[in-house]
Amino acid sequence: MRESKLQDKFGPIDKYCKHGKDVIAIKKKISIFVIILMSIIIFIVLLSVFQYYKSFYGLKGEIMLMEGEAPSFPVLIYDIKNNKKYEIRNIFYDVQYDANNGNNLIAVINNEIYKINEYQRTDFANRQLLYTGENVRYPKFVPDKNAISFTQKDKLTYYDLDAKKSIVIAKLLLPGYDWLDSDTVLFTEVDSSGSLNIMAYKISNNKTYVFKKDASYPSLSYNKKFLAYQRGNVRNVVYIEEINGSHRKSVRVNSIGLLPYKPSSDGNYLIGAMYYAGHADVVIINVTNNKIRKIFPGIFPSVLDWKE
């Protein structure tokens, strides 16, 4: 009624307020645009979160690592399925999973190598002494044999637990070695020209040969189906290839280097330490899309292992 009287007195309101209507229309359009834009942003964020978790959906097993070089540093365990972490201090160091039974461990305690039976992540009381020797480090069980290996004063050594006899395989100038199978161990050697090569030593015939030229730091998946290694002096790239197949991929990280590392049993993931100037983070990398999941920030492990 009031609007009608105003129109009678002053004429149609549109005559004086058409610009106001334009402003209202523009505001409505802006509001709709903002709503659409925010919806797109939310969708992109949710899609990104979904893709991130999808990238690590296939993870399984358990990861164990040693934070430092002495027993005073903790052993850290990550239960992937339950997303739980455990910390054990002042017990042992250079811990690795038993290649023949993932419920057992091998580790060094006061210059002695022990098998730790049926560990329960917090209980390591059930131990069996395997070997005693000065400066023993980095023990491993030989797959499918009652034998172990370790380094002693930089010499890679094989020890038959039944015969109680040892064989010195090679002098290790660089850390890190792994068993390809029950008869073959891989390690890094510096040749006369200064190049790094992955060497293979066979227990059965006491022979050493070049397994892969211009390569270093071999690391096998727990099931021995995938090999991870580096080339030349490039330390921030790791190659993963199938031992008996054509599967070959690589991951590159934006850090000084990535070491130590270990591939998953399906070759789709790599666990490793990304190190920078002054610190390092233990991460899991999706080999397909290079997505990175940080699991132990601020830690530079001396050893790490992954059973599945």
PDB file of C-alpha atoms in Angstrom:
ATOM      1  CA  MET A   1       0.000   0.000   0.000  1.00  0.00           C
ATOM      2  CA  ARG A   2       2.786   2.347   0.999  1.00  0.00           C
ATOM      3  CA  GLU A   3       4.767   1.393  -2.131  1.00  0.00           C
ATOM      4  CA  SER A   4       1.658   2.118  -4.257  1.00  0.00           C
ATOM      5  CA  LYS A   5       1.291   5.590  -2.751  1.00  0.00           C
ATOM      6  CA  LEU A   6       4.958   6.322  -3.341  1.00  0.00           C
ATOM      7  CA  GLN A   7       4.607   5.226  -6.948  1.00  0.00           C
ATOM      8  CA  ASP A   8       1.574   7.497  -7.381  1.00  0.00           C
ATOM      9  CA  LYS A   9       3.432  10.452  -5.901  1.00  0.00           C
ATOM     10  CA  PHE A  10       6.867  10.038  -7.394  1.00  0.00           C
ATOM     11  CA  GLY A  11       6.233   7.721 -10.352  1.00  0.00           C
ATOM     12  CA  PRO A  12       7.562   4.150 -10.758  1.00  0.00           C
ATOM     13  CA  ILE A  13      10.326   3.300  -8.279  1.00  0.00           C
ATOM     14  CA  ASP A  14      12.250   1.518 -11.079  1.00  0.00           C
ATOM     15  CA  LYS A  15      12.808   4.913 -12.629  1.00  0.00           C
ATOM     16  CA  TYR A  16      14.928   5.984  -9.665  1.00  0.00           C
ATOM     17  CA  CYS A  17      16.322   2.594  -8.414  1.00  0.00           C
ATOM     18  CA  LYS A  18      17.329   0.663 -11.515  1.00  0.00           C
ATOM     19  CA  HIS A  19      20.989   0.885 -10.528  1.00  0.00           C
ATOM     20  CA  GLY A  20      20.095  -0.515  -7.118  1.00  0.00           C
ATOM     21  CA  LYS A  21      18.500  -3.515  -8.778  1.00  0.00           C
ATOM     22  CA  ASP A  22      21.646  -4.012 -10.825  1.00  0.00           C
ATOM     23  CA  VAL A  23      23.709  -4.006  -7.641  1.00  0.00           C
ATOM     24  CA  ILE A  24      21.393  -6.575  -6.027  1.00  0.00           C
ATOM     25  CA  ALA A  25      21.624  -8.808  -9.117  1.00  0.00           C
ATOM     26  CA  ILE A  26      25.426  -8.547  -9.141  1.00  0.00           C
ATOM     27  CA  LYS A  27      25.584  -9.421  -5.434  1.00  0.00           C
ATOM     28  CA  LYS A  28      23.413 -12.470  -6.053  1.00  0.00           C
ATOM     29  CA  LYS A  29      25.688 -13.575  -8.906  1.00  0.00           C
ATOM     30  CA  ILE A  30      28.791 -13.042  -6.727  1.00  0.00           C
ATOM     31  CA  SER A  31      27.218 -15.090  -3.907  1.00  0.00           C
ATOM     32  CA  ILE A  32      26.422 -17.925  -6.303  1.00  0.00           C
ATOM     33  CA  PHE A  33      29.964 -17.767  -7.722  1.00  0.00           C
ATOM     34  CA  VAL A  34      31.489 -17.826  -4.224  1.00  0.00           C
ATOM     35  CA  ILE A  35      29.346 -20.831  -3.256  1.00  0.00           C
ATOM     36  CA  ILE A  36      30.366 -22.689  -6.421  1.00  0.00           C
ATOM     37  CA  LEU A  37      34.041 -21.780  -5.915  1.00  0.00           C
ATOM     38  CA  MET A  38      34.020 -22.904  -2.272  1.00  0.00           C
ATOM     39  CA  SER A  39      32.297 -26.155  -3.272  1.00  0.00           C
ATOM     40  CA  ILE A  40      34.998 -26.793  -5.873  1.00  0.00           C
ATOM     41  CA  ILE A  41      37.760 -26.073  -3.341  1.00  0.00           C
ATOM     42  CA  ILE A  42      36.183 -28.382  -0.745  1.00  0.00           C
ATOM     43  CA  PHE A  43      35.776 -31.092  -3.388  1.00  0.00           C
ATOM     44  CA  ILE A  44      39.440 -30.758  -4.434  1.00  0.00           C
ATOM     45  CA  VAL A  45      40.605 -30.928  -0.793  1.00  0.00           C
ATOM     46  CA  LEU A  46      38.459 -33.999  -0.080  1.00  0.00           C
ATOM     47  CA  LEU A  47      39.628 -35.636  -3.302  1.00  0.00           C
ATOM     48  CA  SER A  48      43.237 -34.915  -2.369  1.00  0.00           C
ATOM     49  CA  VAL A  49      42.751 -36.433   1.111  1.00  0.00           C
ATOM     50  CA  PHE A  50      41.031 -39.467  -0.433  1.00  0.00           C
ATOM     51  CA  GLN A  51      43.844 -39.932  -2.975  1.00  0.00           C
ATOM     52  CA  TYR A  52      46.450 -39.616  -0.194  1.00  0.00           C
ATOM     53  CA  TYR A  53      44.875 -42.330   1.952  1.00  0.00           C
ATOM     54  CA  LYS A  54      44.206 -44.449  -1.131  1.00  0.00           C
ATOM     55  CA  SER A  55      47.927 -44.214  -1.955  1.00  0.00           C
ATOM     56  CA  PHE A  56      48.766 -46.056   1.282  1.00  0.00           C
ATOM     57  CA  TYR A  57      45.752 -48.361   1.492  1.00  0.00           C
ATOM     58  CA  GLY A  58      47.845 -51.393   0.471  1.00  0.00           C
ATOM     59  CA  LEU A  59      50.355 -51.039   3.295  1.00  0.00           C
ATOM     60  CA  LYS A  60      50.710 -53.972   5.672  1.00  0.00           C
ATOM     61  CA  GLY A  61      53.125 -55.605   8.073  1.00  0.00           C
ATOM     62  CA  GLU A  62      55.451 -54.118  10.649  1.00  0.00           C
ATOM     63  CA  ILE A  63      58.450 -51.800  10.498  1.00  0.00           C
ATOM     64  CA  MET A  64      61.340 -51.870  12.954  1.00  0.00           C
ATOM     65  CA  LEU A  65      64.286 -49.493  13.111  1.00  0.00           C
ATOM     66  CA  MET A  66      67.155 -48.423  15.307  1.00  0.00           C
ATOM     67  CA  GLU A  67      67.391 -44.696  15.909  1.00  0.00           C
ATOM     68  CA  GLY A  68      71.133 -44.532  16.567  1.00  0.00           C
ATOM     69  CA  GLU A  69      74.365 -46.503  16.701  1.00  0.00           C
ATOM     70  CA  ALA A  70      74.401 -47.615  20.347  1.00  0.00           C
ATOM     71  CA  PRO A  71      72.190 -49.654  22.701  1.00  0.00           C
ATOM     72  CA  SER A  72      71.259 -46.461  24.553  1.00  0.00           C
ATOM     73  CA  PHE A  73      69.239 -45.386  21.514  1.00  0.00           C
ATOM     74  CA  PRO A  74      65.711 -46.791  21.236  1.00  0.00           C
ATOM     75  CA  VAL A  75      64.389 -49.449  18.923  1.00  0.00           C
ATOM     76  CA  LEU A  76      61.200 -48.170  17.291  1.00  0.00           C
ATOM     77  CA  ILE A  77      58.396 -50.414  16.025  1.00  0.00           C
ATOM     78  CA  TYR A  78      55.497 -49.341  13.821  1.00  0.00           C
ATOM     79  CA  ASP A  79      52.461 -51.627  13.551  1.00  0.00           C
ATOM     80  CA  ILE A  80      51.034 -50.500  10.194  1.00  0.00           C
ATOM     81  CA  LYS A  81      47.628 -52.203  10.399  1.00  0.00           C
ATOM     82  CA  ASN A  82      46.762 -50.760  13.808  1.00  0.00           C
ATOM     83  CA  ASN A  83      48.734 -47.540  13.293  1.00  0.00           C
ATOM     84  CA  LYS A  84      50.527 -48.009  16.616  1.00  0.00           C
ATOM     85  CA  LYS A  85      54.102 -47.219  17.595  1.00  0.00           C
ATOM     86  CA  TYR A  86      56.257 -48.860  20.264  1.00  0.00           C
ATOM     87  CA  GLU A  87      59.590 -47.861  21.746  1.00  0.00           C
ATOM     88  CA  ILE A  88      62.119 -50.156  23.446  1.00  0.00           C
ATOM     89  CA  ARG A  89      65.270 -48.823  25.126  1.00  0.00           C
ATOM     90  CA  ASN A  90      68.572 -50.215  26.366  1.00  0.00           C
ATOM     91  CA  ILE A  91      68.136 -53.807  25.206  1.00  0.00           C
ATOM     92  CA  PHE A  92      69.855 -54.431  21.878  1.00  0.00           C
ATOM     93  CA  TYR A  93      70.844 -52.847  18.604  1.00  0.00           C
ATOM     94  CA  ASP A  94      71.204 -53.701  14.872  1.00  0.00           C
ATOM     95  CA  VAL A  95      67.892 -55.529  15.107  1.00  0.00           C
ATOM     96  CA  GLN A  96      66.461 -57.362  12.062  1.00  0.00           C
ATOM     97  CA  TYR A  97      63.548 -59.718  11.437  1.00  0.00           C
ATOM     98  CA  ASP A  98      64.300 -63.418  11.031  1.00  0.00           C
ATOM     99  CA  ALA A  99      64.248 -64.135   7.275  1.00  0.00           C
ATOM    100  CA  ASN A 100      62.835 -67.608   8.024  1.00  0.00           C
ATOM    101  CA  ASN A 101      60.247 -66.612  10.637  1.00  0.00           C
ATOM    102  CA  GLY A 102      59.003 -63.041  11.012  1.00  0.00           C
ATOM    103  CA  ASN A 103      57.975 -63.703  14.619  1.00  0.00           C
ATOM    104  CA  ASN A 104      61.655 -63.899  15.583  1.00  0.00           C
ATOM    105  CA  LEU A 105      64.415 -61.289  15.593  1.00  0.00           C
ATOM    106  CA  ILE A 106      68.198 -61.231  15.422  1.00  0.00           C
ATOM    107  CA  ALA A 107      70.144 -58.555  17.268  1.00  0.00           C
ATOM    108  CA  VAL A 108      73.430 -57.650  18.983  1.00  0.00           C
ATOM    109  CA  ILE A 109      73.669 -57.470  22.762  1.00  0.00           C
ATOM    110  CA  ASN A 110      77.101 -56.680  24.273  1.00  0.00           C
ATOM    111  CA  ASN A 111      79.190 -58.123  21.401  1.00  0.00           C
ATOM    112  CA  GLU A 112      76.960 -61.183  21.238  1.00  0.00           C
ATOM    113  CA  ILE A 113      74.468 -62.089  18.529  1.00  0.00           C
ATOM    114  CA  TYR A 114      71.139 -63.375  19.783  1.00  0.00           C
ATOM    115  CA  LYS A 115      68.030 -64.868  18.281  1.00  0.00           C
ATOM    116  CA  ILE A 116      64.970 -63.436  20.022  1.00  0.00           C
ATOM    117  CA  ASN A 117      62.096 -65.899  19.843  1.00  0.00           C
ATOM    118  CA  GLU A 118      58.402 -64.992  19.530  1.00  0.00           C
ATOM    119  CA  TYR A 119      58.870 -61.385  20.565  1.00  0.00           C
ATOM    120  CA  GLN A 120      55.741 -59.493  21.647  1.00  0.00           C
ATOM    121  CA  ARG A 121      56.908 -55.935  20.866  1.00  0.00           C
ATOM    122  CA  THR A 122      57.477 -55.274  24.560  1.00  0.00           C
ATOM    123  CA  ASP A 123      58.789 -58.662  25.704  1.00  0.00           C
ATOM    124  CA  PHE A 124      62.206 -59.820  24.451  1.00  0.00           C
ATOM    125  CA  ALA A 125      63.167 -62.201  27.252  1.00  0.00           C
ATOM    126  CA  ASN A 126      63.204 -65.427  25.219  1.00  0.00           C
ATOM    127  CA  ARG A 127      66.733 -65.245  23.772  1.00  0.00           C
ATOM    128  CA  GLN A 128      69.139 -67.751  22.258  1.00  0.00           C
ATOM    129  CA  LEU A 129      72.866 -67.004  21.952  1.00  0.00           C
ATOM    130  CA  LEU A 130      74.145 -67.577  18.405  1.00  0.00           C
ATOM    131  CA  TYR A 131      77.626 -66.067  18.251  1.00  0.00           C
ATOM    132  CA  THR A 132      80.124 -64.168  20.390  1.00  0.00           C
ATOM    133  CA  GLY A 133      82.774 -61.914  18.892  1.00  0.00           C
ATOM    134  CA  GLU A 134      84.359 -58.520  19.240  1.00  0.00           C
ATOM    135  CA  ASN A 135      82.829 -55.670  17.212  1.00  0.00           C
ATOM    136  CA  VAL A 136      80.076 -57.756  15.643  1.00  0.00           C
ATOM    137  CA  ARG A 137      77.477 -55.656  13.781  1.00  0.00           C
ATOM    138  CA  TYR A 138      74.555 -55.921  11.375  1.00  0.00           C
ATOM    139  CA  PRO A 139      73.534 -59.577  11.839  1.00  0.00           C
ATOM    140  CA  LYS A 140      71.068 -61.293   9.495  1.00  0.00           C
ATOM    141  CA  PHE A 141      69.610 -64.754   9.196  1.00  0.00           C
ATOM    142  CA  VAL A 142      70.414 -66.487   5.912  1.00  0.00           C
ATOM    143  CA  PRO A 143      67.095 -67.433   4.249  1.00  0.00           C
ATOM    144  CA  ASP A 144      66.246 -71.148   4.224  1.00  0.00           C
ATOM    145  CA  LYS A 145      69.411 -72.113   6.116  1.00  0.00           C
ATOM    146  CA  ASN A 146      70.507 -72.519   9.707  1.00  0.00           C
ATOM    147  CA  ALA A 147      73.148 -69.833   9.261  1.00  0.00           C
ATOM    148  CA  ILE A 148      73.718 -66.168   9.963  1.00  0.00           C
ATOM    149  CA  SER A 149      75.851 -63.364   8.606  1.00  0.00           C
ATOM    150  CA  PHE A 150      77.304 -60.255  10.207  1.00  0.00           C
ATOM    151  CA  THR A 151      80.151 -57.781   9.934  1.00  0.00           C
ATOM    152  CA  GLN A 152      83.161 -57.957  12.206  1.00  0.00           C
ATOM    153  CA  LYS A 153      85.812 -55.267  11.911  1.00  0.00           C
ATOM    154  CA  ASP A 154      84.364 -54.342   8.490  1.00  0.00           C
ATOM    155  CA  LYS A 155      84.554 -57.941   7.240  1.00  0.00           C
ATOM    156  CA  LEU A 156      81.353 -59.522   5.996  1.00  0.00           C
ATOM    157  CA  THR A 157      81.212 -62.985   7.562  1.00  0.00           C
ATOM    158  CA  TYR A 158      79.045 -66.070   7.046  1.00  0.00           C
ATOM    159  CA  TYR A 159      78.572 -68.404  10.018  1.00  0.00           C
ATOM    160  CA  ASP A 160      77.130 -71.927   9.810  1.00  0.00           C
ATOM    161  CA  LEU A 161      75.232 -72.513  13.059  1.00  0.00           C
ATOM    162  CA  ASP A 162      75.339 -76.315  12.698  1.00  0.00           C
ATOM    163  CA  ALA A 163      79.020 -76.701  11.825  1.00  0.00           C
ATOM    164  CA  LYS A 164      80.082 -73.725  13.990  1.00  0.00           C
ATOM    165  CA  LYS A 165      82.321 -72.542  11.157  1.00  0.00           C
ATOM    166  CA  SER A 166      82.700 -69.109   9.613  1.00  0.00           C
ATOM    167  CA  ILE A 167      83.699 -67.811   6.163  1.00  0.00           C
ATOM    168  CA  VAL A 168      84.939 -64.285   5.524  1.00  0.00           C
ATOM    169  CA  ILE A 169      83.140 -63.131   2.368  1.00  0.00           C
ATOM    170  CA  ALA A 170      84.559 -59.656   1.742  1.00  0.00           C
ATOM    171  CA  LYS A 171      85.771 -56.453   3.314  1.00  0.00           C
ATOM    172  CA  LEU A 172      82.935 -53.955   3.392  1.00  0.00           C
ATOM    173  CA  LEU A 173      84.061 -50.406   2.679  1.00  0.00           C
ATOM    174  CA  LEU A 174      80.435 -49.260   2.602  1.00  0.00           C
ATOM    175  CA  PRO A 175      77.667 -50.377   4.979  1.00  0.00           C
ATOM    176  CA  GLY A 176      74.663 -52.351   3.911  1.00  0.00           C
ATOM    177  CA  TYR A 177      74.267 -55.841   2.473  1.00  0.00           C
ATOM    178  CA  ASP A 178      71.411 -58.278   1.936  1.00  0.00           C
ATOM    179  CA  TRP A 179      70.735 -61.889   1.017  1.00  0.00           C
ATOM    180  CA  LEU A 180      69.293 -62.522  -2.432  1.00  0.00           C
ATOM    181  CA  ASP A 181      68.606 -66.175  -1.639  1.00  0.00           C
ATOM    182  CA  SER A 182      69.980 -68.986   0.538  1.00  0.00           C
ATOM    183  CA  ASP A 183      73.235 -69.101  -1.442  1.00  0.00           C
ATOM    184  CA  THR A 184      73.854 -65.520  -2.603  1.00  0.00           C
ATOM    185  CA  VAL A 185      74.609 -62.372  -0.669  1.00  0.00           C
ATOM    186  CA  LEU A 186      74.785 -58.892  -2.241  1.00  0.00           C
ATOM    187  CA  PHE A 187      77.027 -56.039  -1.098  1.00  0.00           C
ATOM    188  CA  THR A 188      78.672 -52.871  -2.452  1.00  0.00           C
ATOM    189  CA  GLU A 189      82.287 -52.771  -3.601  1.00  0.00           C
ATOM    190  CA  VAL A 190      84.460 -49.904  -4.850  1.00  0.00           C
ATOM    191  CA  ASP A 191      86.427 -50.949  -7.953  1.00  0.00           C
ATOM    192  CA  SER A 192      89.887 -49.738  -9.048  1.00  0.00           C
ATOM    193  CA  SER A 193      88.393 -46.775 -10.934  1.00  0.00           C
ATOM    194  CA  GLY A 194      86.433 -45.612  -7.891  1.00  0.00           C
ATOM    195  CA  SER A 195      83.043 -46.747  -9.237  1.00  0.00           C
ATOM    196  CA  LEU A 196      80.501 -48.507  -7.039  1.00  0.00           C
ATOM    197  CA  ASN A 197      79.207 -51.933  -8.049  1.00  0.00           C
ATOM    198  CA  ILE A 198      76.824 -54.386  -6.414  1.00  0.00           C
ATOM    199  CA  MET A 199      78.718 -57.628  -5.990  1.00  0.00           C
ATOM    200  CA  ALA A 200      77.351 -61.128  -5.421  1.00  0.00           C
ATOM    201  CA  TYR A 201      79.050 -63.868  -3.448  1.00  0.00           C
ATOM    202  CA  LYS A 202      77.935 -67.514  -3.667  1.00  0.00           C
ATOM    203  CA  ILE A 203      78.449 -69.726  -0.638  1.00  0.00           C
ATOM    204  CA  SER A 204      78.290 -72.946  -2.685  1.00  0.00           C
ATOM    205  CA  ASN A 205      81.324 -72.224  -4.861  1.00  0.00           C
ATOM    206  CA  ASN A 206      83.100 -69.440  -2.954  1.00  0.00           C
ATOM    207  CA  LYS A 207      82.888 -67.159  -6.023  1.00  0.00           C
ATOM    208  CA  THR A 208      82.346 -63.407  -6.258  1.00  0.00           C
ATOM    209  CA  TYR A 209      81.021 -61.659  -9.357  1.00  0.00           C
ATOM    210  CA  VAL A 210      79.542 -58.310 -10.428  1.00  0.00           C
ATOM    211  CA  PHE A 211      75.786 -58.461  -9.959  1.00  0.00           C
ATOM    212  CA  LYS A 212      75.011 -54.897 -11.114  1.00  0.00           C
ATOM    213  CA  LYS A 213      77.505 -52.321 -12.385  1.00  0.00           C
ATOM    214  CA  ASP A 214      77.396 -48.676 -11.324  1.00  0.00           C
ATOM    215  CA  ALA A 215      75.026 -49.521  -8.474  1.00  0.00           C
ATOM    216  CA  SER A 216      75.190 -49.557  -4.687  1.00  0.00           C
ATOM    217  CA  TYR A 217      73.403 -50.182  -1.383  1.00  0.00           C
ATOM    218  CA  PRO A 218      71.344 -53.292  -2.282  1.00  0.00           C
ATOM    219  CA  SER A 219      68.236 -53.955  -0.216  1.00  0.00           C
ATOM    220  CA  LEU A 220      65.795 -56.831  -0.787  1.00  0.00           C
ATOM    221  CA  SER A 221      62.117 -57.004   0.124  1.00  0.00           C
ATOM    222  CA  TYR A 222      61.234 -59.443   2.894  1.00  0.00           C
ATOM    223  CA  ASN A 223      60.061 -62.054   0.360  1.00  0.00           C
ATOM    224  CA  LYS A 224      63.221 -61.515  -1.786  1.00  0.00           C
ATOM    225  CA  LYS A 225      61.185 -60.642  -4.896  1.00  0.00           C
ATOM    226  CA  PHE A 226      62.216 -56.984  -5.225  1.00  0.00           C
ATOM    227  CA  LEU A 227      65.599 -55.276  -5.116  1.00  0.00           C
ATOM    228  CA  ALA A 228      66.146 -51.601  -4.281  1.00  0.00           C
ATOM    229  CA  TYR A 229      69.430 -49.858  -5.065  1.00  0.00           C
ATOM    230  CA  GLN A 230      71.036 -46.556  -6.059  1.00  0.00           C
ATOM    231  CA  ARG A 231      73.226 -45.560  -9.020  1.00  0.00           C
ATOM    232  CA  GLY A 232      76.426 -43.546  -9.179  1.00  0.00           C
ATOM    233  CA  ASN A 233      76.674 -40.738  -6.657  1.00  0.00           C
ATOM    234  CA  VAL A 234      72.980 -39.824  -6.849  1.00  0.00           C
ATOM    235  CA  ARG A 235      71.651 -40.365  -3.334  1.00  0.00           C
ATOM    236  CA  ASN A 236      68.113 -39.007  -3.601  1.00  0.00           C
ATOM    237  CA  VAL A 237      66.930 -41.544  -6.203  1.00  0.00           C
ATOM    238  CA  VAL A 238      66.206 -45.219  -5.483  1.00  0.00           C
ATOM    239  CA  TYR A 239      65.448 -47.851  -8.124  1.00  0.00           C
ATOM    240  CA  ILE A 240      63.148 -50.788  -7.398  1.00  0.00           C
ATOM    241  CA  GLU A 241      63.085 -53.770  -9.720  1.00  0.00           C
ATOM    242  CA  GLU A 242      61.593 -57.234  -9.715  1.00  0.00           C
ATOM    243  CA  ILE A 243      64.237 -59.943  -9.442  1.00  0.00           C
ATOM    244  CA  ASN A 244      62.526 -62.353 -11.832  1.00  0.00           C
ATOM    245  CA  GLY A 245      60.480 -59.971 -13.948  1.00  0.00           C
ATOM    246  CA  SER A 246      60.343 -56.723 -15.887  1.00  0.00           C
ATOM    247  CA  HIS A 247      58.875 -54.562 -13.124  1.00  0.00           C
ATOM    248  CA  ARG A 248      61.216 -51.576 -12.658  1.00  0.00           C
ATOM    249  CA  LYS A 249      60.419 -48.201 -11.136  1.00  0.00           C
ATOM    250  CA  SER A 250      62.202 -45.420  -9.314  1.00  0.00           C
ATOM    251  CA  VAL A 251      61.462 -42.816  -6.661  1.00  0.00           C
ATOM    252  CA  ARG A 252      63.031 -39.393  -6.302  1.00  0.00           C
ATOM    253  CA  VAL A 253      62.865 -37.336  -3.123  1.00  0.00           C
ATOM    254  CA  ASN A 254      63.428 -33.643  -2.540  1.00  0.00           C
ATOM    255  CA  SER A 255      66.224 -34.049  -0.015  1.00  0.00           C
ATOM    256  CA  ILE A 256      69.972 -34.604   0.091  1.00  0.00           C
ATOM    257  CA  GLY A 257      69.540 -38.343   0.103  1.00  0.00           C
ATOM    258  CA  LEU A 258      67.459 -41.397   0.903  1.00  0.00           C
ATOM    259  CA  LEU A 259      69.297 -44.068   2.911  1.00  0.00           C
ATOM    260  CA  PRO A 260      68.817 -46.654   4.385  1.00  0.00           C
ATOM    261  CA  TYR A 261      65.731 -48.027   2.628  1.00  0.00           C
ATOM    262  CA  LYS A 262      63.784 -51.224   1.978  1.00  0.00           C
ATOM    263  CA  PRO A 263      61.119 -52.123  -0.612  1.00  0.00           C
ATOM    264  CA  SER A 264      57.780 -53.757   0.168  1.00  0.00           C
ATOM    265  CA  SER A 265      57.062 -57.337  -0.844  1.00  0.00           C
ATOM    266  CA  ASP A 266      54.844 -56.187  -3.738  1.00  0.00           C
ATOM    267  CA  GLY A 267      57.302 -53.558  -4.952  1.00  0.00           C
ATOM    268  CA  ASN A 268      54.713 -50.772  -4.585  1.00  0.00           C
ATOM    269  CA  TYR A 269      56.229 -49.030  -1.561  1.00  0.00           C
ATOM    270  CA  LEU A 270      59.612 -48.044  -0.202  1.00  0.00           C
ATOM    271  CA  ILE A 271      60.478 -47.217   3.380  1.00  0.00           C
ATOM    272  CA  GLY A 272      63.529 -45.037   3.886  1.00  0.00           C
ATOM    273  CA  ALA A 273      65.180 -42.160   5.690  1.00  0.00           C
ATOM    274  CA  MET A 274      65.046 -38.838   3.857  1.00  0.00           C
ATOM    275  CA  TYR A 275      67.972 -36.847   5.199  1.00  0.00           C
ATOM    276  CA  TYR A 276      68.662 -33.146   4.967  1.00  0.00           C
ATOM    277  CA  ALA A 277      71.349 -30.855   6.366  1.00  0.00           C
ATOM    278  CA  GLY A 278      70.926 -31.484  10.074  1.00  0.00           C
ATOM    279  CA  HIS A 279      67.946 -33.837  10.334  1.00  0.00           C
ATOM    280  CA  ALA A 280      66.114 -36.761   8.743  1.00  0.00           C
ATOM    281  CA  ASP A 281      62.603 -38.223   8.547  1.00  0.00           C
ATOM    282  CA  VAL A 282      61.625 -41.867   8.167  1.00  0.00           C
ATOM    283  CA  VAL A 283      58.984 -42.067   5.445  1.00  0.00           C
ATOM    284  CA  ILE A 284      57.012 -44.515   3.334  1.00  0.00           C
ATOM    285  CA  ILE A 285      56.852 -43.668  -0.370  1.00  0.00           C
ATOM    286  CA  ASN A 286      54.265 -44.885  -2.867  1.00  0.00           C
ATOM    287  CA  VAL A 287      56.429 -45.956  -5.797  1.00  0.00           C
ATOM    288  CA  THR A 288      53.654 -45.368  -8.354  1.00  0.00           C
ATOM    289  CA  ASN A 289      52.751 -41.752  -7.583  1.00  0.00           C
ATOM    290  CA  ASN A 290      55.641 -40.686  -5.314  1.00  0.00           C
ATOM    291  CA  LYS A 291      53.278 -39.770  -2.448  1.00  0.00           C
ATOM    292  CA  ILE A 292      55.128 -39.603   0.876  1.00  0.00           C
ATOM    293  CA  ARG A 293      53.872 -40.594   4.326  1.00  0.00           C
ATOM    294  CA  LYS A 294      56.020 -39.502   7.253  1.00  0.00           C
ATOM    295  CA  ILE A 295      56.021 -42.097  10.059  1.00  0.00           C
ATOM    296  CA  PHE A 296      58.994 -41.136  12.267  1.00  0.00           C
ATOM    297  CA  PRO A 297      59.883 -37.441  11.919  1.00  0.00           C
ATOM    298  CA  GLY A 298      63.271 -36.195  13.054  1.00  0.00           C
ATOM    299  CA  ILE A 299      64.931 -39.638  13.117  1.00  0.00           C
ATOM    300  CA  PHE A 300      67.940 -40.895  11.171  1.00  0.00           C
ATOM    301  CA  PRO A 301      68.024 -44.702  11.637  1.00  0.00           C
ATOM    302  CA  SER A 302      71.206 -46.750  11.557  1.00  0.00           C
ATOM    303  CA  VAL A 303      69.211 -49.825  10.454  1.00  0.00           C
ATOM    304  CA  LEU A 304      65.623 -50.527   9.461  1.00  0.00           C
ATOM    305  CA  ASP A 305      63.611 -53.572   8.427  1.00  0.00           C
ATOM    306  CA  TRP A 306      60.116 -54.373   7.225  1.00  0.00           C
ATOM    307  CA  LYS A 307      58.264 -57.669   7.470  1.00  0.00           C
ATOM    308  CA  GLU A 308      54.923 -58.357   5.814  1.00  0.00           C
TER     309      GLU A 308
END
